[in-house]
PDB file of C-alpha atoms in Angstrom:
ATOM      1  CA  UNK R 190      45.566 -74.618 293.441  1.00 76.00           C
ATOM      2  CA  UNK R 191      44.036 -76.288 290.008  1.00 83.00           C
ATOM      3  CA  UNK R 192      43.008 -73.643 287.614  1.00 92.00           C
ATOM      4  CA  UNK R 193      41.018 -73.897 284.729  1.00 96.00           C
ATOM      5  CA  UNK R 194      43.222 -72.556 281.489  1.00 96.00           C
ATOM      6  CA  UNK R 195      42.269 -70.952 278.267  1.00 97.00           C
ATOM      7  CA  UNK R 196      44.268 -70.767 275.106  1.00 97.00           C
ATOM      8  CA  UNK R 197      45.674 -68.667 273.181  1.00 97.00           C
ATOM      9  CA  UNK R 198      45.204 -65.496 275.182  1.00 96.00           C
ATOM     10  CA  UNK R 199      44.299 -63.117 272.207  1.00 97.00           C
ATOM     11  CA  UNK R 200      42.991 -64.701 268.475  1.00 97.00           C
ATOM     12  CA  UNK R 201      42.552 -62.391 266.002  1.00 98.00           C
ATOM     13  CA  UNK R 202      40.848 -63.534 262.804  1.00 98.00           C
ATOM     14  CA  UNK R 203      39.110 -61.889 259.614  1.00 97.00           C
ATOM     15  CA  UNK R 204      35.707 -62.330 259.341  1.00 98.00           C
ATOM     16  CA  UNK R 205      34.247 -65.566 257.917  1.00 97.00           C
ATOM     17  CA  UNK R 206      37.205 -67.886 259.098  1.00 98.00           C
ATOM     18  CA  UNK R 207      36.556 -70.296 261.477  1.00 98.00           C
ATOM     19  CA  UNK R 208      38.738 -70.547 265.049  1.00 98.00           C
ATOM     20  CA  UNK R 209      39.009 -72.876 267.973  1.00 98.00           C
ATOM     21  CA  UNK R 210      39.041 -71.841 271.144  1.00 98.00           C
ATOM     22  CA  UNK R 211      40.661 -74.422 273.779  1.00 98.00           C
ATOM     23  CA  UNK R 212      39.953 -75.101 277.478  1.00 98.00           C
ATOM     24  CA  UNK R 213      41.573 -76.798 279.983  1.00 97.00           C
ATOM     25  CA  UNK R 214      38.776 -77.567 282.561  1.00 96.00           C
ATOM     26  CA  UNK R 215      40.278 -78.457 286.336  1.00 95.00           C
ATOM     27  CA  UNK R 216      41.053 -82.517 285.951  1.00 92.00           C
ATOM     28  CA  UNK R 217      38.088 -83.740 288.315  1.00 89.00           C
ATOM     29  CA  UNK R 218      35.447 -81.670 287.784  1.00 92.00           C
ATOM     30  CA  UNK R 219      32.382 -82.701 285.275  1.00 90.00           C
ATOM     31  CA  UNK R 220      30.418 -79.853 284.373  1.00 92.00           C
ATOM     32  CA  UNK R 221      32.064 -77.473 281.871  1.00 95.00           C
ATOM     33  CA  UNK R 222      30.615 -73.828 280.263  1.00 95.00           C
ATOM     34  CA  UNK R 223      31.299 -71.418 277.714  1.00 97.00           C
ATOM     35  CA  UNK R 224      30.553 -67.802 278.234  1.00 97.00           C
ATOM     36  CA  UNK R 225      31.213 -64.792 276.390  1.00 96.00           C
ATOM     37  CA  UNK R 226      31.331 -61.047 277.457  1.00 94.00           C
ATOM     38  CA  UNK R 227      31.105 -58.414 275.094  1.00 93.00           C
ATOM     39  CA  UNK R 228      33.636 -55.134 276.374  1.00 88.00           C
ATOM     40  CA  UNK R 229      31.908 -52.927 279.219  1.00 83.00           C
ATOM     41  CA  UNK R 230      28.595 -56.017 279.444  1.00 87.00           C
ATOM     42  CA  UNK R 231      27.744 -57.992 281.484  1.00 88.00           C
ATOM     43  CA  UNK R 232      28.879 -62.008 280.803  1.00 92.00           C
ATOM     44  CA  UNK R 233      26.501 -63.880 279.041  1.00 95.00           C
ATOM     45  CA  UNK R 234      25.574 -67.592 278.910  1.00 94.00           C
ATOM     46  CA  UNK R 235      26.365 -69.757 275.558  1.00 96.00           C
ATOM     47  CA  UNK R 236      26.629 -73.444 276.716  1.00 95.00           C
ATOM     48  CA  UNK R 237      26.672 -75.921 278.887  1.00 93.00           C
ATOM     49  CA  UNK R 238      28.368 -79.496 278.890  1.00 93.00           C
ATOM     50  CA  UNK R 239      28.240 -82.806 280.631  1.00 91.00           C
ATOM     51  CA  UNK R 240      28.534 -86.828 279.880  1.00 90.00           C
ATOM     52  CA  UNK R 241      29.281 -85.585 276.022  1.00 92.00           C
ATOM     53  CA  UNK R 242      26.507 -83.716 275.655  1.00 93.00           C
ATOM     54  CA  UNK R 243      24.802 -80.335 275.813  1.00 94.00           C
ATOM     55  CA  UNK R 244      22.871 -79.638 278.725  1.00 91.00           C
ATOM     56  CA  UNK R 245      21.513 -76.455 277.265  1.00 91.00           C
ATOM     57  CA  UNK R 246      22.613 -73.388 274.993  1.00 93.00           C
ATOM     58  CA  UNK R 247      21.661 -69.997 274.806  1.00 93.00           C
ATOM     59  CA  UNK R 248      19.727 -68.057 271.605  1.00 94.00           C
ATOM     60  CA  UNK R 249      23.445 -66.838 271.012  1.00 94.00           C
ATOM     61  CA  UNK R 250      24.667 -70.381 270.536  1.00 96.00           C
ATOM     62  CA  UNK R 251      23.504 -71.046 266.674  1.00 94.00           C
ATOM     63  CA  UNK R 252      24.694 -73.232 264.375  1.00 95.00           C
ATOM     64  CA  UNK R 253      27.763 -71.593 263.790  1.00 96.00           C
ATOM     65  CA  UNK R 254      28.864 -72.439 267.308  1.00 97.00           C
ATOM     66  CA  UNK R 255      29.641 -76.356 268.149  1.00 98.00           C
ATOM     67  CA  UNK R 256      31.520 -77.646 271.409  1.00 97.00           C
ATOM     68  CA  UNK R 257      33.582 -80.526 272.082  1.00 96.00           C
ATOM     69  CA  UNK R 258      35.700 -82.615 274.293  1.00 93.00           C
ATOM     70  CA  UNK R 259      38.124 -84.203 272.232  1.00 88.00           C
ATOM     71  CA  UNK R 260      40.218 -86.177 274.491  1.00 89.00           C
ATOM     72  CA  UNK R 261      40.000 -86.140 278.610  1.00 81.00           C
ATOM     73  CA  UNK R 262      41.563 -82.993 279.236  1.00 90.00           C
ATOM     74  CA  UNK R 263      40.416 -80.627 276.832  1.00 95.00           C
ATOM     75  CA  UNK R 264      37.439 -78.799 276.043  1.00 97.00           C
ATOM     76  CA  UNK R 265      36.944 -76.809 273.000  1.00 98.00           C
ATOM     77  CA  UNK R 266      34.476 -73.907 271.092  1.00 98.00           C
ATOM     78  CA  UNK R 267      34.143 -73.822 267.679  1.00 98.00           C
ATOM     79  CA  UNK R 268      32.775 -70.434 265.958  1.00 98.00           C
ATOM     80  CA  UNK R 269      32.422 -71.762 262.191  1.00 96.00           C
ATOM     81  CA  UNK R 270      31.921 -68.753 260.189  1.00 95.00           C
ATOM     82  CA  UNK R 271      32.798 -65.806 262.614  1.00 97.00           C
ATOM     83  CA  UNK R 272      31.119 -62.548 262.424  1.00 97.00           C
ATOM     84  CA  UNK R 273      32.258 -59.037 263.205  1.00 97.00           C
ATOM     85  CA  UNK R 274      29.654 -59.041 266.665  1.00 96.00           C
ATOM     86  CA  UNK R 275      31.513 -62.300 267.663  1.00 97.00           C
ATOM     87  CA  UNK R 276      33.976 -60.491 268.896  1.00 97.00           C
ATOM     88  CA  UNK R 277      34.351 -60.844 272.914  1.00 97.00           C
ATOM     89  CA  UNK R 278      35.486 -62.140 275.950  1.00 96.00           C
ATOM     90  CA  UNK R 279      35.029 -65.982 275.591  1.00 98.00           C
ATOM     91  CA  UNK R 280      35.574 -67.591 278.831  1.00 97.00           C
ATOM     92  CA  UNK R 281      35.036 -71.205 279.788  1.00 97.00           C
ATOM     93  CA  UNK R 282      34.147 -72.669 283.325  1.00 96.00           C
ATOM     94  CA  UNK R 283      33.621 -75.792 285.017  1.00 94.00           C
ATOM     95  CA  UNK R 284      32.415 -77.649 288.470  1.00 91.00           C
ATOM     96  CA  UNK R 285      32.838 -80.698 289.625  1.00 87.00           C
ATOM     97  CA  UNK R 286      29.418 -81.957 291.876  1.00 72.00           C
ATOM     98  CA  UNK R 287      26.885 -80.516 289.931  1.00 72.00           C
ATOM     99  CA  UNK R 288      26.730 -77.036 288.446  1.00 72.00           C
ATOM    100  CA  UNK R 289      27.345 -75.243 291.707  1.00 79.00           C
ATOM    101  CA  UNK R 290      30.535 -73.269 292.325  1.00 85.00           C
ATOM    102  CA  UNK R 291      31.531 -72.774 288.652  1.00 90.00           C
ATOM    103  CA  UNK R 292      35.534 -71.580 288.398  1.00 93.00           C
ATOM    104  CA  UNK R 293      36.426 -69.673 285.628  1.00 95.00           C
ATOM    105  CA  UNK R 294      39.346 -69.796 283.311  1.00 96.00           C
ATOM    106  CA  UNK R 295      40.874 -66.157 282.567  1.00 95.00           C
ATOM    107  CA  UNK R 296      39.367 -65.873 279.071  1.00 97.00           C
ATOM    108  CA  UNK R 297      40.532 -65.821 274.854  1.00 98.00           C
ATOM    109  CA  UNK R 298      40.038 -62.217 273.630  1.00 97.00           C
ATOM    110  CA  UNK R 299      38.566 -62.899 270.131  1.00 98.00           C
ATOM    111  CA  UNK R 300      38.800 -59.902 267.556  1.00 98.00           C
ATOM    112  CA  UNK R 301      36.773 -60.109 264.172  1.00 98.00           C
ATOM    113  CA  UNK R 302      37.969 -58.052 261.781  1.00 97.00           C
TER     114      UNK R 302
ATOM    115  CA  UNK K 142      11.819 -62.865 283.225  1.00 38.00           C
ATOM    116  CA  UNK K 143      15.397 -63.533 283.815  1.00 46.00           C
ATOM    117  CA  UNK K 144      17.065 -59.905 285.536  1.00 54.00           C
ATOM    118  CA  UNK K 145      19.105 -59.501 287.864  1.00 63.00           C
ATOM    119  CA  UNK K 146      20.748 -56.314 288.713  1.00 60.00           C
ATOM    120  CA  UNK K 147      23.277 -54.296 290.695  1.00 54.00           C
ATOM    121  CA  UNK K 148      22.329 -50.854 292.433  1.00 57.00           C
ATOM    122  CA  UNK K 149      25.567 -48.935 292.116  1.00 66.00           C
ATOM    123  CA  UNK K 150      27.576 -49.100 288.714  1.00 88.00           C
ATOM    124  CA  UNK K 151      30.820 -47.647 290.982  1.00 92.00           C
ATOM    125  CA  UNK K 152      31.085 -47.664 294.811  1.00 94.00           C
ATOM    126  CA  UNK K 153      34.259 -45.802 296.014  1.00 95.00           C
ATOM    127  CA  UNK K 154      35.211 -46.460 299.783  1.00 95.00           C
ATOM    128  CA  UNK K 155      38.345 -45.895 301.977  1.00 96.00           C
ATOM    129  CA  UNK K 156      40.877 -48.428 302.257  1.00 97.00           C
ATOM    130  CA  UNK K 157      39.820 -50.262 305.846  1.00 96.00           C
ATOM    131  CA  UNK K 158      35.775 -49.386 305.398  1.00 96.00           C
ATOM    132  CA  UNK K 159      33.530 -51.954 305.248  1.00 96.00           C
ATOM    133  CA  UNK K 160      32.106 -51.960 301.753  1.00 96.00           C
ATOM    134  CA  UNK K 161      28.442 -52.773 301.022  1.00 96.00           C
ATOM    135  CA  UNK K 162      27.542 -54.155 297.365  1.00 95.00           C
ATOM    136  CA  UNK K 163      23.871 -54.825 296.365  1.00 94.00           C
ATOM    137  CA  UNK K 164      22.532 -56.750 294.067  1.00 93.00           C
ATOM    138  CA  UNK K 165      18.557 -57.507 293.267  1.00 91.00           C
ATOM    139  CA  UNK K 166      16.789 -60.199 291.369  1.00 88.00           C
ATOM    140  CA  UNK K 167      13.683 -60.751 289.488  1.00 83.00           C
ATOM    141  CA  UNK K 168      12.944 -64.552 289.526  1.00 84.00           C
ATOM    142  CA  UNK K 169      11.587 -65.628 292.581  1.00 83.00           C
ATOM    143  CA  UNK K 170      12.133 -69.290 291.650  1.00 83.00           C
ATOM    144  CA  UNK K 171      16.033 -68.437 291.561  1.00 85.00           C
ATOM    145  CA  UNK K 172      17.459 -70.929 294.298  1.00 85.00           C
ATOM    146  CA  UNK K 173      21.556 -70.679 293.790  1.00 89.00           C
ATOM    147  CA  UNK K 174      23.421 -67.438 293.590  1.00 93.00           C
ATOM    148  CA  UNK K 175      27.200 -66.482 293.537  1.00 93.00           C
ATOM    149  CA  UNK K 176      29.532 -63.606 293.796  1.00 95.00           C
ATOM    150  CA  UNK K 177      32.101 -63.329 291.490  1.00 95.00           C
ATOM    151  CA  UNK K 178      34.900 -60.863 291.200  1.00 96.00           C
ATOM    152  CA  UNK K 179      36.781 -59.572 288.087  1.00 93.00           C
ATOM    153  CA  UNK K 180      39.715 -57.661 288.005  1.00 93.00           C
ATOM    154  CA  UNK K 181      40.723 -56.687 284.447  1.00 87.00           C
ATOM    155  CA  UNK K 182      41.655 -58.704 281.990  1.00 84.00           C
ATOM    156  CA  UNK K 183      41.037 -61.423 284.013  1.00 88.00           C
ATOM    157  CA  UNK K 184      38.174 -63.985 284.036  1.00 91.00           C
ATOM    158  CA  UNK K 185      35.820 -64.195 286.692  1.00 93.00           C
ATOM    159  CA  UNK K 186      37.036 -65.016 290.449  1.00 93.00           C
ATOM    160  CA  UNK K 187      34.139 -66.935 292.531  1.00 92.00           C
ATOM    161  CA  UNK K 188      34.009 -65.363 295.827  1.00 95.00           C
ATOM    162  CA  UNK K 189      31.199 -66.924 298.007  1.00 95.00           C
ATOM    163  CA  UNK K 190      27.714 -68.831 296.874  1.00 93.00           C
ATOM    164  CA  UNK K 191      24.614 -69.234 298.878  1.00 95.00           C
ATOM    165  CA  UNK K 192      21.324 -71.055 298.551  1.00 91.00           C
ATOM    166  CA  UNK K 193      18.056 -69.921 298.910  1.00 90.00           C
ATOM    167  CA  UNK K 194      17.446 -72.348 302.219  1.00 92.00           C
ATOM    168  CA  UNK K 195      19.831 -69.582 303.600  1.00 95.00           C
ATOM    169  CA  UNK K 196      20.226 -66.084 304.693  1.00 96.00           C
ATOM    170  CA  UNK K 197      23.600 -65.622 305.457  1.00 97.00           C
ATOM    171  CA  UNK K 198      26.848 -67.060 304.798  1.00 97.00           C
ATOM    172  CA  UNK K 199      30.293 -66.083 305.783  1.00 97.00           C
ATOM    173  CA  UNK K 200      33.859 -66.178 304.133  1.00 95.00           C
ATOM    174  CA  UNK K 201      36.891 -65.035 304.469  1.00 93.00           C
ATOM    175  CA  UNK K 202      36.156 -61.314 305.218  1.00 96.00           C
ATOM    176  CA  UNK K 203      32.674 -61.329 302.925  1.00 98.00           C
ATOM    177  CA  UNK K 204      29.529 -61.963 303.930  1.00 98.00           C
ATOM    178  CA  UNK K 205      26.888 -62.438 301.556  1.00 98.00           C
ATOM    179  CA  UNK K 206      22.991 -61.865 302.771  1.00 97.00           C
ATOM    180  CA  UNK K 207      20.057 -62.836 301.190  1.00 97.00           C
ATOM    181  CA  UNK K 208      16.554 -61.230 301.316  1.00 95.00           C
ATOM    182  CA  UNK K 209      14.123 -63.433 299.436  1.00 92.00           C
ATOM    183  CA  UNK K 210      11.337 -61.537 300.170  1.00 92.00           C
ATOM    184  CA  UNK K 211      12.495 -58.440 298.795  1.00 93.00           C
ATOM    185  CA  UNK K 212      15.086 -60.826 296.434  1.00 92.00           C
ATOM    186  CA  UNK K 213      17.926 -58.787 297.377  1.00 93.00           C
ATOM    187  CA  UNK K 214      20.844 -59.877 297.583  1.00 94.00           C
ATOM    188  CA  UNK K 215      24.409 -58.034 298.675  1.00 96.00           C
ATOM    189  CA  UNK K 216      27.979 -58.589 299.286  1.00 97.00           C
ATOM    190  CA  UNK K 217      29.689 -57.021 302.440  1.00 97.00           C
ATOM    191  CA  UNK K 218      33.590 -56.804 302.264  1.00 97.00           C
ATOM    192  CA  UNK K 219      35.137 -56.026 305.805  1.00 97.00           C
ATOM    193  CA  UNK K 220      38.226 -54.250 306.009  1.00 97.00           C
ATOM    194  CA  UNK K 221      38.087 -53.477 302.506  1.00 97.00           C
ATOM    195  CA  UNK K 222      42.135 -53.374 300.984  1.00 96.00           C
ATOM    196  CA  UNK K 223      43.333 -52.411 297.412  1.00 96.00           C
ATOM    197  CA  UNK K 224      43.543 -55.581 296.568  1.00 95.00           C
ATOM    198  CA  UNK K 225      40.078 -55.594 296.583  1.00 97.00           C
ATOM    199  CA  UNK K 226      39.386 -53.263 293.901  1.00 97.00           C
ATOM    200  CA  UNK K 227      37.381 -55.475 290.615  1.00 96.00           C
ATOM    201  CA  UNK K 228      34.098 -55.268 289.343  1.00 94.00           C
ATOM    202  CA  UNK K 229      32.087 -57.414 291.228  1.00 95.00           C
ATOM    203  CA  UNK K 230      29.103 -59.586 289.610  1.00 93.00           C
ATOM    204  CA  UNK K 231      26.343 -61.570 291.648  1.00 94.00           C
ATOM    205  CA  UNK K 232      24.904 -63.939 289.493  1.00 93.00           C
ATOM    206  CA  UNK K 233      21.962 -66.780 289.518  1.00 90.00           C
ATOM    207  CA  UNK K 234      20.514 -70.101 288.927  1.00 84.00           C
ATOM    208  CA  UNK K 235      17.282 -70.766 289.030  1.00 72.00           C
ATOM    209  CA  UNK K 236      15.425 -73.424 290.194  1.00 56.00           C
ATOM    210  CA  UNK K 237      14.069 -74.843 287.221  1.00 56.00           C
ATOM    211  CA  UNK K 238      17.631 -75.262 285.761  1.00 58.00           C
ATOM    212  CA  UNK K 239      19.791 -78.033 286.527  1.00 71.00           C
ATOM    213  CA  UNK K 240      22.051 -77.236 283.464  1.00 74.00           C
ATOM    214  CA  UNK K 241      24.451 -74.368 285.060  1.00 78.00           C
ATOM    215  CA  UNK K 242      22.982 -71.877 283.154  1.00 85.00           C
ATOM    216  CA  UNK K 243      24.316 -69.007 285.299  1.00 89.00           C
ATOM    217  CA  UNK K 244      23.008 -65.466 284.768  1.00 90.00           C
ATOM    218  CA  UNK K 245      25.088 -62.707 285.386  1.00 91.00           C
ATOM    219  CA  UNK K 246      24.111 -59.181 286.449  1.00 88.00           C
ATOM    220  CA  UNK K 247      25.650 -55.910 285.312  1.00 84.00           C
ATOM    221  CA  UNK K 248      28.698 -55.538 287.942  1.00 89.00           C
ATOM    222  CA  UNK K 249      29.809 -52.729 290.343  1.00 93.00           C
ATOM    223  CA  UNK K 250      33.110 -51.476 290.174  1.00 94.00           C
ATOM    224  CA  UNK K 251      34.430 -51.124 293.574  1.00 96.00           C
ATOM    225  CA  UNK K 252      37.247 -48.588 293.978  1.00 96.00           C
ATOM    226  CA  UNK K 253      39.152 -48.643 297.210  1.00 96.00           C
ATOM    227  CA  UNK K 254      41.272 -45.157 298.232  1.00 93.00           C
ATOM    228  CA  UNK K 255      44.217 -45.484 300.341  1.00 89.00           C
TER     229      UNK K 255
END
């Protein structure tokens, strides 16, 4: 069964470096989405993505936060500068027809230090 | 505004009980909602959607039911098994967005005893 896959698993980085977080959305579907969720909340909303371009972001999404699908496959989030409060859960999603039945991959663990 | 919450932070049934999660929501114009379940450490596991043109709908052992008028929603699990035990989140789209925005409520942690 096509899965949608996250690397790396755990990224640990000192505050103020930037990181790249990397998706691998399931091959046919169109609609891809970042999330994050903070230990012991609830997940939260950052982006959304289709034909290049953002559908919408959240308040969370600022500048420091870009997305982008480099090649056919891949699907990335870019934290710029990262903060302390940036660490989470960061999990991306995608759908295929629409942004219906959204399948998640199994998250990067970021820790800010 | 956008809300939408669970009842019960933990439920705790017996292994083989049906098991009853609720879930309510504030925006009436919210037409799309889905069940997800997360075990730990893992990401979330879509379990069953419905739209707002229905009711009910029926999986695999879960039902899902949807009151509009009272904009409750829940999540029944027959037969519940181990296997079943996850924090469960219902979450929603509303009507006015056609972006995927999905909002998430705050989860129930089911526990099943064997």
């Amino acid at each position: 069964e096509p899965e949608v896959t996250q690397t790396p698993s755990h990224q640990v980085t000192q505050m103020g470096q930037e990181v790249i977080l990397r998706c691998v959305p399931i091959s046919n579907h169109l609609y891809f989405y970042w999330y994050r969720q903070i230990l012991g909340q609830k997940v939260e909303f950052l982006v959304s993505f289709y034909n290049n371009e953002i559908s919408e972001k959240s308040e969370i999404f600022d500048d420091q936060f870009s997305v982008e699908r480099p090649d056919g496959s891949n699907f990335t989030l870019k934290i710029r500068s990262t903060k302390l409060e940036d660490s989470a859960m960061y999990f991306c999603a995608s759908s295929r027809q629409g942004v219906y039945e959204q399948y998640f991959g199994p998250g990067t663990r970021l820790t800010v230090t | 505004g956008e809300s939408v919450g669970l009842h019960l932070p933990t439920l705790s049934v017996q292994e083989g009980d049906n098991s009853i999660i609720n879930c309510a929501y504030s925006n009436s114009a919210s037409d799309y909602f889905i069940w997800y379940k997360q075990e730990s450490g893992k990401g979330p596991q879509f379990i069953i959607d419905i739209r707002s043109n229905m009711d009910k709908r029926q999986g695999q052992r879960v039902t899902v039911l949807l009151n509009k008028t009272v904009k409750h929603l829940s999540l029944q699990i027959a037969a519940t098994q181990p296997g079943d035990s996850a924090v469960y989140f219902c979450a929603e789209i509303t009507g006015s967005s056609n972006t995927g925005k999905l909002i998430f409520g705050q989860g129930t942690t089911l526990q099943v005893k064997p």
